[in-house]
Short mmCIF file of C-alpha atoms and ligand atoms in Angstrom, two decimals:
data_model
loop_
_atom_site.label_atom_id
_atom_site.label_comp_id
_atom_site.label_asym_id
_atom_site.label_seq_id
_atom_site.Cartn_x
_atom_site.Cartn_y
_atom_site.Cartn_z
CA MET A 12 -5.38 9.93 -28.26
CA HIS A 13 -2.57 11.81 -26.58
CA PRO A 14 -2.38 11.38 -22.78
CA ILE A 15 -3.48 15.00 -22.29
CA GLU A 16 -6.93 15.22 -23.86
CA PRO A 17 -10.11 16.85 -22.54
CA ALA A 18 -11.94 13.51 -22.54
CA SER A 19 -9.66 12.19 -19.81
CA LEU A 20 -10.55 15.04 -17.45
CA SER A 21 -13.82 13.36 -16.49
CA GLY A 22 -12.59 9.78 -16.88
CA PRO A 23 -12.14 7.24 -14.09
CA LEU A 24 -9.33 7.97 -11.63
CA ILE A 25 -7.02 5.09 -10.74
CA ILE A 26 -5.71 5.42 -7.19
CA SER A 27 -2.64 3.41 -6.25
CA ALA A 28 -1.60 2.96 -2.64
CA ALA A 29 2.12 2.42 -2.02
CA LEU A 30 1.82 0.99 1.44
CA THR A 31 5.30 0.62 2.87
CA GLY A 32 8.25 1.00 0.47
CA SER A 33 11.73 -0.20 1.31
CA TRP A 34 13.03 2.37 3.77
CA THR A 35 10.25 3.69 5.97
CA ALA A 36 10.14 2.52 9.59
CA LYS A 37 7.65 2.29 12.41
CA SER A 38 9.91 4.65 14.33
CA GLN A 39 8.92 7.30 11.77
CA ASN A 40 5.24 6.40 11.66
CA PRO A 41 3.71 3.49 13.60
CA ALA A 42 1.21 2.92 10.77
CA VAL A 43 3.96 1.74 8.38
CA PRO A 44 3.16 -1.95 7.72
CA ILE A 45 6.15 -4.29 8.00
CA THR A 46 4.98 -7.91 8.36
CA GLU A 47 3.01 -9.66 5.62
CA GLU A 48 -0.04 -9.58 7.91
CA GLU A 49 0.29 -5.85 8.42
CA ILE A 50 0.90 -5.23 4.71
CA ALA A 51 -2.17 -7.27 3.74
CA GLY A 52 -4.24 -5.47 6.37
CA ALA A 53 -3.15 -2.07 5.07
CA ALA A 54 -3.88 -3.22 1.50
CA VAL A 55 -7.42 -4.24 2.36
CA GLU A 56 -8.06 -0.96 4.19
CA ALA A 57 -6.70 1.05 1.24
CA TRP A 58 -8.86 -0.98 -1.16
CA LYS A 59 -11.97 -0.42 0.94
CA ALA A 60 -11.17 3.31 0.91
CA GLY A 61 -10.99 3.35 -2.90
CA ALA A 62 -7.56 2.19 -4.08
CA ALA A 63 -7.67 0.03 -7.21
CA ILE A 64 -3.97 -0.89 -7.00
CA VAL A 65 -1.72 -1.63 -4.05
CA HIS A 66 2.03 -1.38 -4.60
CA LEU A 67 3.85 -3.81 -2.33
CA HIS A 68 7.33 -4.20 -0.94
CA VAL A 69 8.13 -6.83 1.68
CA ARG A 70 10.53 -6.81 4.63
CA ASP A 71 12.52 -9.40 6.56
CA GLU A 72 12.45 -10.17 10.29
CA GLN A 73 14.53 -7.06 11.00
CA GLY A 74 12.24 -4.88 8.91
CA LYS A 75 14.83 -4.54 6.12
CA VAL A 76 13.76 -4.68 2.49
CA THR A 77 13.85 -8.07 0.78
CA CYS A 78 12.64 -9.39 -2.57
CA ASP A 79 11.73 -12.82 -1.11
CA PRO A 80 9.01 -14.29 -3.35
CA GLY A 81 7.70 -16.32 -0.42
CA ARG A 82 6.90 -13.17 1.53
CA TYR A 83 5.31 -11.56 -1.53
CA ALA A 84 3.18 -14.65 -2.08
CA LYS A 85 2.08 -14.68 1.55
CA ALA A 86 1.02 -11.02 1.45
CA ARG A 87 -0.84 -11.64 -1.81
CA ASP A 88 -2.65 -14.68 -0.45
CA LEU A 89 -3.69 -12.85 2.74
CA ILE A 90 -5.16 -10.04 0.64
CA ARG A 91 -7.16 -12.52 -1.45
CA LEU A 92 -8.29 -14.52 1.58
CA ALA A 93 -9.73 -11.27 2.95
CA GLY A 94 -11.92 -11.17 -0.16
CA SER A 95 -10.18 -8.24 -1.87
CA ASP A 96 -9.86 -8.10 -5.67
CA VAL A 97 -7.46 -5.14 -5.49
CA ILE A 98 -4.78 -5.21 -8.20
CA ILE A 99 -1.43 -6.21 -6.72
CA ASN A 100 1.68 -4.44 -7.98
CA MET A 101 4.85 -6.11 -6.68
CA SER A 102 7.94 -3.93 -6.52
CA THR A 103 11.09 -5.11 -8.28
CA GLY A 104 12.94 -2.10 -6.88
CA GLY A 105 14.58 -3.84 -3.94
CA GLY A 106 16.61 -1.35 -1.96
CA ALA A 107 19.19 0.82 -3.69
CA GLY A 108 22.52 -0.90 -3.14
CA GLN A 109 20.90 -3.53 -0.89
CA THR A 110 19.70 -6.19 -3.34
CA THR A 111 21.13 -7.91 -6.42
CA ASP A 112 19.57 -7.84 -9.87
CA GLU A 113 18.72 -11.55 -9.61
CA GLU A 114 16.95 -11.03 -6.29
CA ARG A 115 14.96 -8.19 -7.81
CA LEU A 116 13.83 -10.35 -10.75
CA ALA A 117 12.56 -13.14 -8.49
CA PRO A 118 9.04 -11.86 -7.65
CA VAL A 119 8.15 -11.68 -11.37
CA ALA A 120 7.88 -15.49 -11.41
CA LEU A 121 4.81 -15.13 -9.15
CA ALA A 122 3.11 -13.52 -12.17
CA PRO A 123 1.58 -10.56 -10.33
CA GLU A 124 -0.80 -8.52 -12.46
CA LEU A 125 1.57 -5.54 -12.22
CA ALA A 126 5.21 -5.15 -11.23
CA SER A 127 7.37 -2.07 -11.17
CA LEU A 128 10.01 -1.52 -13.85
CA ASP A 129 12.30 1.31 -12.80
CA CYS A 130 13.31 2.59 -16.18
CA GLY A 131 16.80 3.94 -15.51
CA SER A 132 19.44 4.70 -12.92
CA LEU A 133 19.72 7.72 -10.65
CA ASN A 134 21.13 9.02 -7.42
CA PHE A 135 18.54 8.26 -4.75
CA GLY A 136 19.10 10.33 -1.63
CA SER A 137 22.49 9.17 -0.38
CA GLN A 138 22.38 5.94 -2.46
CA VAL A 139 22.71 5.09 -6.13
CA PHE A 140 19.75 3.23 -7.62
CA VAL A 141 21.18 1.18 -10.47
CA ASN A 142 18.93 -0.05 -13.27
CA SER A 143 21.43 -0.95 -15.95
CA PRO A 144 20.53 -1.43 -19.63
CA ASP A 145 21.07 -5.18 -19.19
CA PHE A 146 18.79 -5.26 -16.17
CA LEU A 147 16.02 -3.41 -18.03
CA LEU A 148 16.26 -5.95 -20.86
CA ALA A 149 16.21 -8.89 -18.45
CA LEU A 150 13.33 -7.49 -16.41
CA SER A 151 11.16 -6.57 -19.39
CA ARG A 152 11.76 -10.01 -20.97
CA ARG A 153 10.93 -11.73 -17.69
CA MET A 154 7.69 -9.76 -17.41
CA LEU A 155 6.69 -10.71 -20.96
CA LYS A 156 7.39 -14.36 -20.19
CA HIS A 157 5.14 -14.35 -17.12
CA GLY A 158 2.41 -12.11 -18.53
CA VAL A 159 3.12 -9.28 -16.06
CA ARG A 160 2.13 -5.72 -17.00
CA PRO A 161 5.04 -3.39 -16.17
CA GLU A 162 4.39 -0.25 -14.18
CA ILE A 163 7.00 1.86 -15.94
CA GLU A 164 8.49 4.02 -13.19
CA CYS A 165 10.21 7.17 -14.42
CA PHE A 166 12.10 9.46 -12.08
CA GLU A 167 13.26 11.90 -14.78
CA PRO A 168 12.80 12.43 -18.53
CA GLY A 169 15.69 10.17 -19.55
CA HIS A 170 13.77 7.26 -18.08
CA VAL A 171 10.86 7.92 -20.44
CA TRP A 172 13.34 7.91 -23.29
CA ASN A 173 14.62 4.52 -22.10
CA ALA A 174 11.04 3.26 -22.12
CA LEU A 175 10.51 4.47 -25.68
CA ARG A 176 13.56 2.44 -26.70
CA LEU A 177 12.15 -0.67 -25.01
CA ILE A 178 8.84 -0.03 -26.82
CA ASP A 179 10.66 0.23 -30.15
CA ASP A 180 12.39 -3.06 -29.38
CA GLY A 181 9.06 -4.76 -28.67
CA LEU A 182 9.89 -5.36 -25.00
CA LEU A 183 7.14 -3.10 -23.63
CA ARG A 184 3.71 -3.54 -25.16
CA PRO A 185 0.49 -1.49 -24.95
CA PRO A 186 -1.49 -0.46 -23.07
CA TYR A 187 1.36 1.36 -21.33
CA TRP A 188 1.15 2.24 -17.65
CA PHE A 189 3.62 4.90 -16.51
CA GLN A 190 4.28 6.05 -12.95
CA PHE A 191 6.18 9.32 -12.56
CA VAL A 192 8.07 9.51 -9.28
CA LEU A 193 8.92 13.15 -8.64
CA GLY A 194 10.90 14.60 -5.80
CA VAL A 195 13.54 11.92 -5.17
CA ARG A 196 16.88 13.63 -4.58
CA GLY A 197 18.64 12.75 -7.81
CA GLY A 198 15.51 12.67 -10.00
CA SER A 199 13.23 15.37 -11.35
CA PRO A 200 12.04 18.01 -8.91
CA PRO A 201 8.37 17.76 -7.91
CA THR A 202 6.87 20.58 -9.95
CA VAL A 203 3.89 20.79 -12.27
CA LYS A 204 6.18 22.02 -15.04
CA GLN A 205 8.24 18.82 -14.81
CA LEU A 206 5.09 16.71 -14.78
CA VAL A 207 3.72 18.38 -17.92
CA HIS A 208 7.04 17.84 -19.69
CA LEU A 209 7.09 14.14 -18.76
CA VAL A 210 3.52 13.60 -19.94
CA GLU A 211 4.29 15.28 -23.24
CA LEU A 212 7.02 12.69 -23.88
CA LEU A 213 4.60 9.75 -23.63
CA PRO A 214 3.45 7.67 -26.57
CA PRO A 215 -0.19 8.09 -27.68
CA GLY A 216 -2.73 6.29 -25.53
CA ALA A 217 -0.40 5.77 -22.56
CA HIS A 218 -1.96 5.83 -19.11
CA TRP A 219 0.02 7.67 -16.46
CA SER A 220 0.05 8.34 -12.76
CA VAL A 221 2.19 10.46 -10.50
CA CYS A 222 3.61 10.12 -7.02
CA GLY A 223 5.20 13.12 -5.42
CA ILE A 224 7.57 12.48 -2.54
CA GLY A 225 6.91 13.94 0.89
CA ARG A 226 5.05 17.22 1.01
CA ALA A 227 4.75 17.17 -2.82
CA GLN A 228 2.47 14.14 -2.71
CA LEU A 229 -0.87 15.91 -2.46
CA PRO A 230 -0.23 18.95 -4.70
CA LEU A 231 1.22 16.83 -7.51
CA GLY A 232 -1.64 14.37 -7.15
CA LEU A 233 -4.08 17.23 -7.56
CA ALA A 234 -2.22 18.42 -10.66
CA ALA A 235 -2.42 14.92 -12.15
CA MET A 236 -6.14 14.71 -11.40
CA ALA A 237 -6.67 18.04 -13.16
CA MET A 238 -4.61 16.87 -16.17
CA GLY A 239 -6.54 13.63 -16.66
CA GLY A 240 -3.86 11.44 -15.10
CA HIS A 241 -3.94 9.07 -12.15
CA VAL A 242 -2.53 9.25 -8.65
CA ARG A 243 -0.40 7.24 -6.27
CA THR A 244 -0.46 7.93 -2.57
CA GLY A 245 0.63 6.02 0.53
CA LEU A 246 3.24 5.89 3.25
CA GLU A 247 6.04 4.71 0.93
CA ASP A 248 6.18 8.22 -0.49
CA ASN A 249 4.88 10.39 2.33
CA LEU A 250 4.39 9.77 6.05
CA TYR A 251 2.22 12.78 6.85
CA TYR A 252 -1.41 13.74 6.42
CA ARG A 253 -0.49 17.38 6.87
CA LYS A 254 2.40 19.21 8.49
CA GLY A 255 3.10 17.67 11.88
CA GLU A 256 0.32 15.05 11.64
CA LEU A 257 1.17 11.47 10.73
CA ALA A 258 -1.03 9.67 8.20
CA THR A 259 -2.31 6.17 7.61
CA ASN A 260 -2.55 4.64 4.15
CA GLU A 261 -6.32 4.51 4.44
CA GLN A 262 -6.54 8.23 5.30
CA LEU A 263 -4.42 9.24 2.33
CA VAL A 264 -6.58 7.21 -0.08
CA ALA A 265 -9.82 8.48 1.45
CA ARG A 266 -8.74 12.10 0.98
CA LEU A 267 -8.12 11.54 -2.74
CA VAL A 268 -11.50 9.86 -3.11
CA ARG A 269 -13.21 12.89 -1.57
CA ILE A 270 -11.35 15.30 -3.84
CA ALA A 271 -12.07 13.19 -6.93
CA GLY A 272 -15.76 13.39 -6.09
CA GLU A 273 -15.58 17.17 -5.89
CA ILE A 274 -13.97 17.52 -9.33
CA GLY A 275 -16.10 14.92 -11.09
CA ARG A 276 -13.59 12.11 -11.54
CA PRO A 277 -15.25 8.78 -10.70
CA VAL A 278 -12.88 6.50 -8.79
CA ALA A 279 -11.94 3.44 -10.86
CA THR A 280 -12.69 0.05 -9.34
CA PRO A 281 -10.14 -2.75 -9.70
CA ALA A 282 -12.31 -4.28 -12.44
CA GLU A 283 -12.45 -1.00 -14.37
CA THR A 284 -8.71 -0.57 -13.93
CA ARG A 285 -8.10 -4.08 -15.29
CA GLY A 286 -10.03 -3.04 -18.38
CA MET A 287 -8.01 0.16 -18.83
CA LEU A 288 -4.62 -1.48 -18.30
CA GLY A 289 -5.32 -4.62 -20.30
CA LEU A 290 -5.10 -7.00 -17.36
CA SER A 291 -6.86 -10.34 -17.14
CA ALA A 292 -10.54 -10.11 -16.22
CA ARG A 293 -10.27 -13.27 -14.15
CA ASN A 294 -11.53 -12.88 -10.59
CA PRO A 295 -8.35 -13.16 -8.47
CA VAL A 296 -10.26 -13.85 -5.26
CA ALA A 297 -11.98 -16.91 -6.67
CA ALA A 298 -8.72 -18.12 -8.23
CA THR A 299 -6.83 -17.91 -4.93
CA GLN A 300 -9.60 -19.54 -2.94
CA GLY A 301 -9.57 -22.52 -5.29
CA SER A 302 -13.02 -22.17 -6.79
CA GLY A 303 -11.59 -21.49 -10.24
CA PRO A 304 -12.00 -18.58 -12.60
CA SER A 305 -15.32 -16.83 -12.79
ZN1 ZN B 21 7.95 1.09 -4.29
#
């Protein structure tokens, strides 16, 4: 089935919450989580509101982005200790120009269920976000080794083309999970026309989601919901609930849940999302709390 098919218009909606990112600061919005405790707290609130996936970055003592696996593991464990089975997606993005390729590969060894794979380079605001061909090979091989499902992040159509090459080479395997990031300065503009074009490039059966940056977040999310796709929200991509009013992660998720109800898209639970994305059915809460798989 091609990713745009009528059957998907009433299918379950996967909501991802990108809680903090690598650049946002409390000075911009006090609800931006920085410490592992704050990140885990925001993750649990987003999950209770309806998010099936939380996309994590972690920060150091100064609030600057880091790829430290120890901090990722701590955030993960706090989420599980709170009893949440939300799917954890660890970013391998680092910060453009701030982290080395080796540092970015490190969290994959924690074997998160999902990790981001930024599928090409681009200008990123005033920075350059480098994802070289060698890095894409190393990252996709590392994810295969640790059984991590890549979230294939595409900022423009060339990135989808890179992904198709990795698929041909056997380095990305189905079911595919694409995240279109639209509205970064240097990537594709955040328009419905661009989104339709990107979706048309996908291989049959691929699952896809969109995150629009800033004020594009909600309208592009609505377009994706109407096209049978999935949606990412959260403070990494957008700090505002509406013009002049700061948001929380929980508020942004709750709004999507309400809209999904109005248009007849049931919100996917983490368990349903695991089924769709081919993730392990093992209960991660029980595993972390030492009572073994259930
Ligand atoms: Zn991110």
